[in-house]
C-alpha positions in Angstrom: -11.2 8.5 34.0 -14.0 6.1 34.8 -13.8 2.6 33.4 -16.3 1.8 30.6 -17.0 -1.2 28.3 -16.5 0.1 24.7 -15.8 -2.9 22.6 -16.4 -6.6 22.4 -15.2 -9.5 20.2 -17.0 -12.7 19.4 -14.6 -15.5 18.7 -15.9 -18.6 16.8 -14.7 -21.6 14.9 -17.7 -21.3 12.5 -17.1 -19.3 9.3 -20.9 -18.5 9.2 -20.9 -16.7 12.6 -20.9 -13.2 10.9 -24.0 -14.2 9.0 -25.8 -15.4 12.1 -25.2 -12.2 14.1 -25.9 -10.0 11.0 -29.3 -11.7 10.5 -30.2 -11.8 14.2 -29.4 -8.3 15.2 -29.3 -6.4 11.8 -25.6 -5.5 12.2 -23.6 -4.4 9.2 -20.6 -6.7 9.0 -17.5 -5.6 7.1 -14.0 -7.2 6.8 -11.3 -5.4 8.7 -8.7 -4.2 6.3 -5.4 -5.9 6.7 -6.6 -8.5 9.2 -7.4 -12.1 8.0 -10.5 -13.8 9.4 -11.8 -10.7 11.3 -14.9 -8.7 10.6 -16.1 -5.4 12.2 -19.6 -5.2 13.7 -21.0 -1.8 12.6 -24.1 0.0 13.9 -24.9 3.3 12.2 -21.4 3.4 10.7 -19.8 3.1 14.1 -17.7 0.0 15.0 -18.9 -1.6 18.2 -17.1 -4.9 18.1 -15.6 -7.6 16.0 -16.1 -11.2 15.0 -13.0 -13.3 14.5 -12.3 -16.9 13.7 -10.0 -18.8 16.0 -7.1 -20.6 14.4 -7.3 -24.3 15.1 -3.9 -24.2 16.8 -5.1 -21.7 19.4 -7.0 -24.3 21.3 -9.6 -21.7 22.4 -13.2 -22.6 22.4 -15.7 -20.0 21.0 -16.0 -17.1 23.5 -16.8 -13.4 23.8 -14.2 -11.0 25.1 -15.4 -7.6 26.5 -12.9 -4.7 26.3 -12.9 -2.1 29.1 -11.4 1.3 28.5 -8.9 2.2 31.3 -6.7 5.2 32.0 -3.4 3.2 32.5 -3.0 -0.2 30.8 0.1 -1.2 32.7 -1.4 -0.4 36.0 -4.6 -2.4 35.3 -2.7 -5.3 33.8 -0.3 -5.5 36.8 -3.3 -5.4 39.2 -5.1 -8.1 37.3 -2.0 -10.3 37.6 -1.7 -9.6 41.3 -5.3 -10.7 41.6 -4.5 -14.1 40.0 -4.9 -13.4 36.2 -2.7 -14.6 33.4 -1.6 -12.3 30.6 -2.8 -13.6 27.3 -1.8 -10.7 25.1 0.7 -8.1 26.5 0.2 -4.4 25.8 0.0 -4.1 22.1 -0.7 -1.4 19.6 -3.9 -0.9 17.7 -2.8 0.9 14.5 -4.1 4.5 14.6 -6.4 3.8 17.6 -4.4 3.2 20.8 -3.3 0.1 22.7 -4.9 -3.0 24.3 -4.1 -6.1 26.4 -5.9 -9.3 27.2 -5.8 -11.3 30.4 -7.4 -14.5 31.5 -9.3 -13.9 34.8 -9.1 -16.5 37.6 -12.6 -17.8 36.5 -11.3 -18.5 33.0 -12.9 -15.6 31.2 -10.8 -13.5 28.7 -11.0 -9.8 29.5 -9.6 -7.0 27.3 -8.5 -3.6 28.4 -7.7 -0.7 26.1 -6.7 2.9 26.0 -7.7 4.9 23.0 
């Protein structure tokens, strides 16, 4: 299976971020059921990403995380670590959708991988 980028998240410390992106790009923004401080970015009734608010304790600056769909999460996560990455979120379930993991690349960027 080829790798593709199928999701992204915009993380912000500003509670008005959703309004900014909604107005700028015309996205429909809707709260994600069961998840606090996280909104889905919808285009033509299809979810293409999410906007979340960092908790102050996380120490993360605002950032964007792309998610790449891969065939084997464990294989890609192990390879990322071998190449100098740090696991931020180990393989975790997405209720009803699949699994994901997040790593910090050697350049400091957060990268997500998922399997749906």
